[in-house]
Each structure stands twice: as C-alpha cells, then as structure tokens.
C-alpha cells in the first residue's frame, strides 16, 4: 500500500496480521507504510499505525456485508472477497454503457462523472489507474434525451418473473399495500418477498439507490413512515437529492418510493454535476423529456395503484447549476436532503451544504462506501461549522441494509467497501415534522438564509 505499485504474479501481497485490512508488496513497504501512509500521501494523512485498531474494528463488519451478497444465487465472491458486478450483469445480458436500459452505466471502476479535486499521481498504481479511467466516457441519463420513458420491459431487460414492475401487467405482479405486509420492509430479504420476485433477480444491483433514499428518509432521519398517512390525511414530502449521477440512468425506479409510502405525495428534486451536464446536452434535443421539463415541471411522475395506497411521486431536475444552493428550489424548504455515495470529505462543494444543513436545521443524510471514510468525514463537521452553528451531539453511522450487494474490488485494502454501504446522518431534527396537505407553509428559506453568508 505504501509504494502503490502493482503487485504482479508470482509475487504475493503481504497482509497486516493485526487488522487484516491492508496489503503490502514487501516487508520494507509495510514498515514504511506503518509510519508514513503512502508514498504520495498529503501531509497529515493518517498512517497505518494510527488506523490499524480502527481497521480491525471495521473488519468485523465483513461477515455482515458478505452475508448480504451471499443471499443471492448470483452473489459470487472472488478469491480476494470482492464481487465482480460486470460478470453478474453479463450473466443476465445487461452489461454495457448504452442501450441496456436501466443498466446503462459508465464503464470502468469509477462511476463518477465529476472527479472533483482529484489529481493523478505522478507514478505507481494511482497513475496507471487514472490513465485507465480517462478512457471511459458516458452521459448519465442519456435515455432521458428520448421522448418517452423506458417501460418496465425495455428498462429492466429481464424475464418477466424477475422484474419489480411499476406498471403492473396483472394482479399477481402487484405487491400488497405495504402496511398489510405483516412486517417492515427493512432489508433485501423482506423487499424481495414483498415484491414477489425471486432472489435470482439482479434487481438489487440498481434498486439500492431508491431503497437507500427510503432508508435515509424513513429510518435514519425519521421524516415519515409507511403508516402515517391515510386516505383522509395525505402527507406531502419534499426531498432534495444532491450529487446525482448514475441515478439518472434509472430515474423511473424512484417510483418505488410511492409504493413504499402509501398516501404520500412526494416531490423529489435532483441536483448535481451530471444533472447540469444532461441539462446542457438537452439543448440539442428540444423534444426530449429533459428539454420539456423545468424546475417546476416534473420530468417523471408516477401514482401507485389504489390497492397499493395511491402514493405519488414527481421527480424534478434542477440543472441550471452543477451545485446546490438552499434557495434554488421553487418548492421552498425541503423536508430532507439526501445523497448517495456522497464523499463529503472528497469534494469541497459539500462544505457549504453541510454548513447550511446545520444552520437551517435541514435534515441531511448520505450513504458512503466505507465506515472508515464516514467516520473521517464526521470528525471534520465541527470544524466546518465552527462560528456558524453548533455541531450536533452525534452523527450516527450505520450499516445500510439496502447497500448494493458485493465488495468493491480495491487492490490495496480489504475493509468493507460497498456501493451505498453505510448511512451517515449529518443533521436530524428530533421533532418529527411532516407536511399534512393544507398545512400553512413555514417561514421561507430565503428569509432564514438571508441572515447567513456562506463562502
């Protein structure tokens, strides 16, 4: 790990005997890494000596994350404990960057369109890694430049029995209203049973994004839940989703929130670099779904059947800017901010978001790949908000039961690291606030935010 050089056969990596999380090419490399992190590390980067005990604690999560993968018949673990998503997708014929419906995605090991402040290392593994990812290009949300949304069949491209439909072709494909399911939809096992699909279906490989939003809103921030609404008392929820990228490739799947939350009317507003990039590209496609949408005109709407509780969702794209501002949305104060695989410590654009959430007391939660990175991020929050707002007493981190199955293939570490792997609560209001239809609006964000000036 210290030298960041590629270890080629027949050489075998050495593994730290204490934490079992870090790999080295030699004993000399291990000795240097113990006290000096990596050869290209920035000043102040924690060393292996400083992290070893925490690494050992994080490694105790490995059986839990592996169990999530092993419950699926396609969840094969490689010899290094990782999961090859490309092989899994290839088995179902849905591997590709374009023209594979909801499965379309950027190739390579890095899904992000925006690399932020990342700068390639001059040599070693990271240098070759950065050169490799430069060869991949993909426009997230490309199918939204068409004139109509993908149907369930065209989007999923799977046999009918493996599809979690949003437009149900028959009664037997429709789930029971979630409040009569008999148990909470709390993990993949319960979701698959509620949705009446076998675990042979690879749906969890992309449903982790809408299900992680559900987990953050309902179980982490406790903004609402499936039982709080009724036919006589519909609940309005305004969620702003930041840092949106791959979510654009399967935007209709967020209809799941309307099925999971009966008698709710949900506004989901998406922000992010990729949203802005797609919005710019839509100028070349004036008849597209994106071009016909606006900050007040949804790009996607869905209403669940009456038998499922008639929940509804409207999805909006806020694409005029690549970054978020608390005054951008025409719908006023959000009930929650959420972000998937945010990397709060990796992109400076998150700093004003974290400050604003504290100052304005906007509930805010994210998912992160690794528990270690989530802990590193929360340790910096008190410094970020210093002089602007009081830090929270705690910033809870939990294993996300709706994480995408499978350890990411990282060559230098073995720490549990999965897509949407862990939830991190940045701001949570203990007083539960939901908007009942007809309730008078609260004081505007503009009025509150005018008192503060964020850099």
Coordinates of C-alpha atoms in Angstrom, one line a residue:
X1 CA 0.0 0.0 0.0
X2 CA 2.8 2.4 0.8
X3 CA 4.5 2.3 -2.6
X4 CA 1.2 1.9 -4.6
X5 CA 2.9 -0.2 -7.1
X6 CA 1.1 -3.0 -9.0
X7 CA 1.9 -6.5 -7.5
X8 CA 2.3 -8.9 -10.4
X9 CA 2.4 -12.7 -10.2
X10 CA 4.3 -14.6 -9.0
X11 CA 4.7 -12.1 -6.2
X12 CA 2.1 -12.4 -3.4
X13 CA 0.9 -9.5 -1.3
X14 CA 1.6 -9.4 2.4
X15 CA -1.4 -8.7 4.7
X16 CA -1.3 -6.9 8.0
X17 CA -1.6 -9.6 10.7
X18 CA -3.2 -7.2 13.2
X19 CA -6.1 -5.6 11.2
X20 CA -6.1 -7.9 8.2
X21 CA -7.3 -4.9 6.2
X22 CA -4.1 -3.6 4.4
X23 CA -1.9 -5.2 1.8
X24 CA 1.7 -4.5 1.0
X25 CA 4.2 -5.7 -1.7
X26 CA 7.0 -6.4 0.8
X27 CA 8.1 -6.2 4.4
X28 CA 10.0 -3.0 3.6
X29 CA 6.9 -1.4 2.1
X30 CA 4.9 -2.5 5.2
X31 CA 7.4 -0.8 7.5
X32 CA 7.3 2.4 5.6
X33 CA 3.5 2.4 5.4
X34 CA 3.3 1.9 9.2
X35 CA 4.7 5.3 9.8
X36 CA 4.3 7.2 6.6
X37 CA 0.9 6.3 5.0
X38 CA 1.5 6.1 1.2
X39 CA 4.3 7.5 -0.9
X40 CA 2.1 10.2 -2.5
X41 CA 0.1 11.0 0.7
X42 CA -0.7 14.6 1.5
X43 CA 0.7 16.0 4.8
X44 CA -1.4 14.9 7.7
X45 CA -2.7 11.8 6.1
X46 CA -3.3 9.1 8.8
X47 CA -0.7 6.3 8.9
X48 CA -1.4 2.6 9.2
X49 CA -0.1 2.8 12.8
X50 CA -2.8 5.4 13.5
X51 CA -5.6 3.4 11.7
X52 CA -4.8 -0.2 12.5
X53 CA -7.0 -0.5 15.5
X54 CA -9.9 1.1 13.7
X55 CA -9.3 -1.0 10.7
X56 CA -9.6 -4.1 12.9
X57 CA -12.9 -2.8 14.2
X58 CA -14.3 -2.1 10.7
X59 CA -13.2 -5.5 9.5
X60 CA -15.7 -7.0 12.0
X61 CA -18.4 -5.8 9.6
X62 CA -17.1 -8.0 6.8
X63 CA -19.3 -11.1 7.7
X64 CA -22.4 -8.8 7.6
X65 CA -21.6 -7.3 4.2
X66 CA -20.7 -10.7 2.7
X67 CA -23.9 -12.2 4.0
X68 CA -25.9 -9.6 2.0
X69 CA -24.1 -10.8 -1.1
X70 CA -24.3 -14.5 -0.4
X71 CA -28.1 -14.5 -0.1
X72 CA -28.3 -14.1 -3.9
X73 CA -27.5 -17.0 -6.2
X74 CA -25.6 -14.6 -8.5
X75 CA -23.6 -13.2 -5.5
X76 CA -20.3 -15.0 -6.1
X77 CA -17.3 -13.9 -4.0
X78 CA -13.9 -13.8 -5.7
X79 CA -10.8 -15.2 -4.0
X80 CA -10.0 -11.7 -2.7
X81 CA -13.5 -11.3 -1.2
X82 CA -14.7 -8.9 -3.9
X83 CA -17.7 -9.2 -6.1
X84 CA -17.5 -8.8 -9.9
X85 CA -20.5 -6.8 -10.9
X86 CA -19.7 -7.0 -14.6
X87 CA -19.8 -10.8 -14.5
X88 CA -23.1 -10.7 -12.7
X89 CA -24.6 -8.3 -15.2
X90 CA -23.1 -10.2 -18.1
X91 CA -24.9 -13.4 -16.9
X92 CA -28.2 -11.6 -17.4
X93 CA -27.2 -9.9 -20.7
X94 CA -27.4 -6.4 -19.2
X95 CA -23.8 -5.3 -19.3
X96 CA -23.0 -2.2 -21.2
X97 CA -22.7 1.6 -21.3
X98 CA -25.5 2.3 -23.7
X99 CA -28.7 0.6 -25.0
X100 CA -29.1 -1.7 -22.0
X101 CA -32.0 0.2 -20.4
X102 CA -31.7 0.9 -16.7
X103 CA -28.4 -0.9 -16.6
X104 CA -26.6 1.6 -18.8
X105 CA -23.6 3.0 -16.9
X106 CA -20.1 4.3 -17.3
X107 CA -17.6 1.6 -17.7
X108 CA -14.5 1.1 -15.6
X109 CA -14.1 1.0 -11.8
X110 CA -15.1 4.7 -11.1
X111 CA -18.7 5.6 -11.7
X112 CA -18.4 9.3 -11.0
X113 CA -18.6 11.9 -13.8
X114 CA -17.1 14.6 -11.6
X115 CA -13.7 13.7 -10.3
X116 CA -13.6 16.9 -8.1
X117 CA -10.2 17.9 -6.9
X118 CA -8.7 14.5 -7.8
X119 CA -5.3 14.8 -9.4
X120 CA -3.5 11.8 -10.9
X121 CA -0.4 10.7 -9.0
X122 CA 2.9 11.0 -10.9
X123 CA 3.7 7.3 -10.7
X124 CA 2.7 4.0 -9.3
X125 CA -0.7 2.3 -9.2
X126 CA -2.7 5.5 -8.9
X127 CA -1.1 6.9 -12.1
X128 CA -2.0 3.9 -14.1
X129 CA -5.4 3.8 -12.6
X130 CA -6.1 7.5 -13.5
X131 CA -4.9 6.8 -17.1
X132 CA -7.3 3.9 -17.3
X133 CA -10.4 5.8 -16.1
X134 CA -9.8 8.6 -18.6
X135 CA -10.6 6.0 -21.4
X136 CA -14.2 5.7 -20.2
X137 CA -16.9 8.2 -21.0
X138 CA -20.7 8.0 -20.5
X139 CA -23.5 10.5 -20.3
X140 CA -25.6 9.6 -17.3
X141 CA -29.3 9.9 -18.1
X142 CA -28.8 9.5 -21.9
X143 CA -32.2 7.8 -22.2
X144 CA -33.9 10.9 -20.8
X145 CA -32.9 12.6 -24.1
X146 CA -35.6 10.5 -25.7
X147 CA -39.2 11.5 -26.0
X148 CA -40.7 8.9 -23.6
X149 CA -39.5 6.9 -20.5
X150 CA -38.4 3.3 -20.8
X151 CA -41.1 0.8 -20.0
X152 CA -40.5 -1.9 -17.3
X153 CA -39.7 -4.4 -20.0
X154 CA -37.4 -2.1 -22.0
X155 CA -35.7 -0.7 -18.9
X156 CA -35.1 -3.9 -17.0
X157 CA -34.4 -6.2 -20.0
X158 CA -35.1 -9.2 -17.8
X159 CA -37.5 -12.1 -17.9
X160 CA -40.9 -11.0 -16.6
X161 CA -40.7 -13.0 -13.3
X162 CA -37.5 -11.2 -12.3
X163 CA -38.9 -7.6 -12.9
X164 CA -40.1 -5.5 -10.0
X165 CA -42.8 -3.7 -12.1
X166 CA -44.0 -0.2 -11.6
X167 CA -46.8 -0.6 -14.1
X168 CA -48.3 -4.0 -13.2
X169 CA -49.4 -6.2 -16.1
X170 CA -51.5 -8.4 -13.7
X171 CA -52.7 -8.6 -10.1
X172 CA -50.2 -11.3 -9.3
X173 CA -47.3 -8.9 -10.1
X174 CA -48.6 -6.2 -7.8
X175 CA -47.4 -6.1 -4.2
X176 CA -49.8 -5.9 -1.3
X177 CA -50.1 -2.5 0.3
X178 CA -47.0 -2.3 2.4
X179 CA -48.9 -1.6 5.6
X180 CA -50.6 -5.0 5.3
X181 CA -47.4 -6.9 4.5
X182 CA -47.1 -8.0 8.2
X183 CA -43.6 -6.7 8.7
X184 CA -41.5 -3.7 7.8
X185 CA -39.6 -3.7 4.5
X186 CA -36.3 -3.5 6.3
X187 CA -33.8 -5.3 4.1
X188 CA -33.4 -7.1 0.8
X189 CA -34.9 -10.3 2.0
X190 CA -38.2 -8.5 3.0
X191 CA -38.2 -6.3 -0.1
X192 CA -37.9 -9.3 -2.4
X193 CA -40.7 -11.1 -0.6
X194 CA -42.9 -8.0 -0.6
X195 CA -42.2 -7.5 -4.3
X196 CA -42.9 -11.2 -5.1
X197 CA -39.7 -11.7 -7.1
X198 CA -37.1 -14.4 -6.5
X199 CA -33.6 -13.6 -5.4
X200 CA -32.5 -14.9 -8.7
X201 CA -33.4 -11.4 -9.9
X202 CA -30.4 -9.0 -10.0
X203 CA -32.7 -6.0 -9.2
X204 CA -30.8 -5.2 -6.0
X205 CA -27.8 -4.2 -8.1
X206 CA -29.6 -0.9 -9.1
X207 CA -32.5 -0.7 -6.7
X208 CA -30.0 0.1 -4.0
X209 CA -30.3 3.8 -4.9
X210 CA -34.1 4.3 -4.4
X211 CA -34.1 1.9 -1.5
X212 CA -31.2 3.8 0.1
X213 CA -33.2 7.0 -0.2
X214 CA -36.1 5.2 1.5
X215 CA -33.7 4.0 4.3
X216 CA -32.4 7.5 4.9
X217 CA -35.7 9.3 4.9
X218 CA -37.7 6.7 6.9
X219 CA -35.2 5.0 9.2
X220 CA -32.3 7.4 9.5
X221 CA -33.9 10.8 9.5
X222 CA -37.4 9.6 10.5
X223 CA -39.1 12.2 8.4
X224 CA -42.1 9.9 7.8
X225 CA -43.1 6.3 7.6
X226 CA -45.5 4.0 5.8
X227 CA -48.2 4.1 8.4
X228 CA -48.5 7.9 9.0
X229 CA -50.7 8.7 6.0
X230 CA -54.3 7.8 5.2
X231 CA -56.9 8.5 2.5
X232 CA -58.2 11.4 4.6
X233 CA -54.7 12.7 5.6
X234 CA -52.3 12.6 2.7
X235 CA -48.7 13.5 3.5
X236 CA -46.6 15.9 1.4
X237 CA -42.8 15.2 1.4
X238 CA -40.2 17.4 -0.3
X239 CA -36.8 15.6 -0.7
X240 CA -33.8 17.2 -2.4
X241 CA -31.3 14.7 -3.7
X242 CA -27.8 16.0 -4.2
X243 CA -24.8 14.8 -6.2
X244 CA -27.0 12.8 -8.5
X245 CA -25.1 10.9 -11.2
X246 CA -25.9 7.2 -12.1
X247 CA -29.4 7.7 -10.6
X248 CA -30.3 9.4 -13.9
X249 CA -29.9 6.1 -15.8
X250 CA -32.8 4.5 -13.9
X251 CA -34.8 7.6 -12.8
X252 CA -38.2 5.8 -13.2
X253 CA -37.2 3.3 -10.4
X254 CA -37.7 6.1 -7.8
X255 CA -41.4 5.3 -8.3
X256 CA -40.6 2.7 -5.6
X257 CA -40.9 5.4 -3.0
X258 CA -44.6 5.9 -3.9
X259 CA -45.2 2.2 -3.4
X260 CA -43.3 2.1 -0.1
X261 CA -45.1 5.2 1.3
X262 CA -48.9 4.9 0.9
X263 CA -51.0 8.1 0.9
X264 CA -47.9 10.3 0.4
X265 CA -47.3 12.9 -2.3
X266 CA -43.5 13.1 -2.8
X267 CA -41.5 15.8 -4.6
X268 CA -38.0 14.6 -5.4
X269 CA -35.7 17.3 -6.7
X270 CA -32.4 16.2 -8.2
X271 CA -29.2 18.3 -8.2
X272 CA -25.7 17.6 -9.3
X273 CA -22.9 17.9 -11.8
X274 CA -24.4 15.1 -14.0
X275 CA -27.9 16.8 -13.9
X276 CA -26.3 20.0 -15.1
X277 CA -24.4 18.2 -17.8
X278 CA -27.6 16.4 -19.0
X279 CA -29.5 19.7 -18.9
X280 CA -26.9 21.3 -21.2
X281 CA -26.9 18.3 -23.6
X282 CA -30.7 18.6 -23.8
X283 CA -30.4 21.8 -25.8
X284 CA -29.5 19.6 -28.7
X285 CA -32.7 17.6 -28.2
X286 CA -35.6 20.1 -27.9
X287 CA -38.3 17.3 -27.9
X288 CA -36.7 15.3 -25.2
X289 CA -38.0 14.5 -21.8
X290 CA -35.3 16.7 -20.2
X291 CA -36.0 19.7 -22.6
X292 CA -39.7 19.6 -21.8
X293 CA -39.1 19.5 -18.1
X294 CA -38.2 22.6 -15.9
X295 CA -37.6 23.3 -12.2
X296 CA -41.4 23.4 -11.8
X297 CA -42.3 20.8 -14.4
X298 CA -41.5 17.2 -13.4
X299 CA -39.5 15.0 -15.8
X300 CA -41.2 11.9 -14.3
X301 CA -44.5 11.3 -12.5
X302 CA -46.0 8.2 -11.0
X303 CA -49.0 7.2 -9.0
X304 CA -49.3 3.9 -7.3
X305 CA -52.5 1.9 -7.7
X306 CA -55.3 2.4 -5.2
X307 CA -54.6 -1.2 -4.0
X308 CA -51.1 -0.1 -3.0
X309 CA -52.1 3.1 -1.3
X310 CA -52.1 5.6 -4.2
X311 CA -48.8 7.2 -3.2
X312 CA -47.4 9.6 -5.8
X313 CA -44.1 11.0 -6.8
X314 CA -42.9 13.8 -9.0
X315 CA -39.2 13.9 -10.0
X316 CA -37.7 17.3 -10.9
X317 CA -34.3 18.1 -12.4
X318 CA -32.6 21.3 -11.1
X319 CA -29.9 21.5 -13.9
X320 CA -29.1 25.2 -14.2
X321 CA -26.2 24.9 -11.9
X322 CA -23.8 21.9 -11.1
X323 CA -24.0 22.8 -7.4
X324 CA -26.7 23.1 -4.8
X325 CA -28.0 26.2 -3.0
X326 CA -30.6 26.3 -0.3
X327 CA -32.6 28.9 -2.3
X328 CA -32.5 27.1 -5.6
X329 CA -35.7 25.1 -5.4
X330 CA -39.1 26.7 -6.2
X331 CA -40.7 24.5 -3.6
X332 CA -39.2 26.1 -0.6
X333 CA -37.7 24.4 2.4
X334 CA -37.0 20.6 1.8
X335 CA -38.1 18.1 4.4
X336 CA -34.8 16.3 3.8
X337 CA -31.5 16.4 1.9
X338 CA -30.1 13.1 0.8
X339 CA -27.1 12.0 -1.2
X340 CA -25.8 8.6 -2.3
X341 CA -22.1 7.7 -2.2
X342 CA -21.5 11.4 -1.4
X343 CA -17.9 11.5 -0.4
X344 CA -18.4 14.5 1.9
X345 CA -14.7 14.8 2.6
X346 CA -13.6 14.4 -1.0
X347 CA -15.4 17.3 -2.7
X348 CA -15.2 21.0 -1.5
X349 CA -18.7 21.6 -2.8
X350 CA -20.1 19.7 0.1
X351 CA -18.8 22.2 2.7
X352 CA -21.5 24.8 2.1
X353 CA -24.1 22.1 2.1
X354 CA -23.0 20.8 5.5
X355 CA -22.9 24.3 6.9
X356 CA -26.4 25.2 5.5
X357 CA -27.9 22.0 6.9
X358 CA -26.6 22.8 10.3
X359 CA -27.5 26.5 10.2
X360 CA -31.0 26.0 8.8
X361 CA -31.6 22.7 10.6
X362 CA -32.4 20.8 7.4
X363 CA -32.4 17.0 8.0
X364 CA -29.5 15.6 5.9
X365 CA -28.2 12.1 5.4
X366 CA -25.9 10.4 3.0
X367 CA -24.6 7.0 2.1
X368 CA -20.9 6.3 1.9
X369 CA -18.8 3.4 0.6
X370 CA -16.9 2.6 3.8
X371 CA -17.5 3.0 7.5
X372 CA -13.9 4.3 7.8
X373 CA -14.5 7.2 5.4
X374 CA -17.8 8.1 7.0
X375 CA -16.0 8.3 10.4
X376 CA -13.3 10.5 8.9
X377 CA -15.9 12.8 7.4
X378 CA -17.9 13.3 10.6
X379 CA -14.8 14.1 12.6
X380 CA -14.4 17.2 10.4
X381 CA -18.0 18.5 10.8
X382 CA -17.4 20.5 14.0
X383 CA -14.5 22.4 12.2
X384 CA -16.6 23.0 9.1
X385 CA -19.5 24.6 11.1
X386 CA -17.3 26.5 13.6
X387 CA -18.6 30.0 14.1
X388 CA -21.7 29.3 12.0
X389 CA -23.6 26.7 14.1
X390 CA -23.3 24.4 17.0
X391 CA -22.2 20.9 16.0
X392 CA -24.6 18.0 16.6
X393 CA -24.1 15.8 19.7
X394 CA -23.7 12.8 17.4
X395 CA -23.5 11.9 13.7
X396 CA -24.8 8.3 13.6
X397 CA -23.2 5.8 11.2
X398 CA -25.0 2.5 10.4
X399 CA -24.7 -0.4 8.0
X400 CA -27.1 0.2 5.2
X401 CA -29.3 -2.9 4.8
X402 CA -30.1 -1.8 1.3
X403 CA -26.5 -1.5 0.2
X404 CA -25.7 -2.8 -3.3
X405 CA -24.5 -6.4 -2.8
X406 CA -20.8 -7.0 -3.2
X407 CA -17.5 -5.8 -2.0
X408 CA -15.9 -3.3 -4.4
X409 CA -12.6 -4.5 -5.9
X410 CA -10.0 -2.4 -4.3
X411 CA -6.5 -3.7 -4.7
X412 CA -4.8 -2.3 -1.5
X413 CA -7.4 -2.7 1.2
X414 CA -9.9 -5.3 2.4
X415 CA -12.1 -3.1 4.5
X416 CA -15.8 -3.5 3.9
X417 CA -16.4 -1.1 1.0
X418 CA -19.7 -1.4 -1.0
X419 CA -21.9 0.9 -3.0
X420 CA -24.3 2.7 -0.6
X421 CA -22.6 0.6 2.1
X422 CA -23.2 2.8 5.2
X423 CA -25.5 5.6 6.2
X424 CA -24.3 8.8 7.8
X425 CA -26.7 11.2 9.5
X426 CA -25.4 14.8 9.3
X427 CA -28.4 16.6 10.7
X428 CA -31.5 15.1 12.3
X429 CA -34.3 17.0 13.9
X430 CA -35.7 15.2 16.9
X431 CA -39.1 16.8 16.5
X432 CA -40.8 14.9 13.7
X433 CA -42.1 17.2 11.1
X434 CA -44.3 16.1 8.2
X435 CA -46.4 18.3 5.9
X436 CA -50.1 17.4 6.0
X437 CA -52.0 18.5 2.9
X438 CA -53.4 22.0 3.5
X439 CA -50.9 23.0 6.3
X440 CA -49.7 26.6 6.2
X441 CA -46.1 26.9 4.8
X442 CA -43.3 27.6 7.2
X443 CA -41.0 30.7 7.1
X444 CA -39.2 30.7 3.8
X445 CA -35.6 29.5 3.4
X446 CA -34.8 32.9 1.8
X447 CA -35.8 34.7 5.0
X448 CA -33.8 32.4 7.2
X449 CA -30.8 32.1 4.9
X450 CA -30.6 35.9 4.5
X451 CA -29.1 36.1 7.9
X452 CA -26.1 34.0 6.9
X453 CA -23.4 34.3 4.3
X454 CA -21.7 31.1 3.2
X455 CA -18.4 31.0 1.3

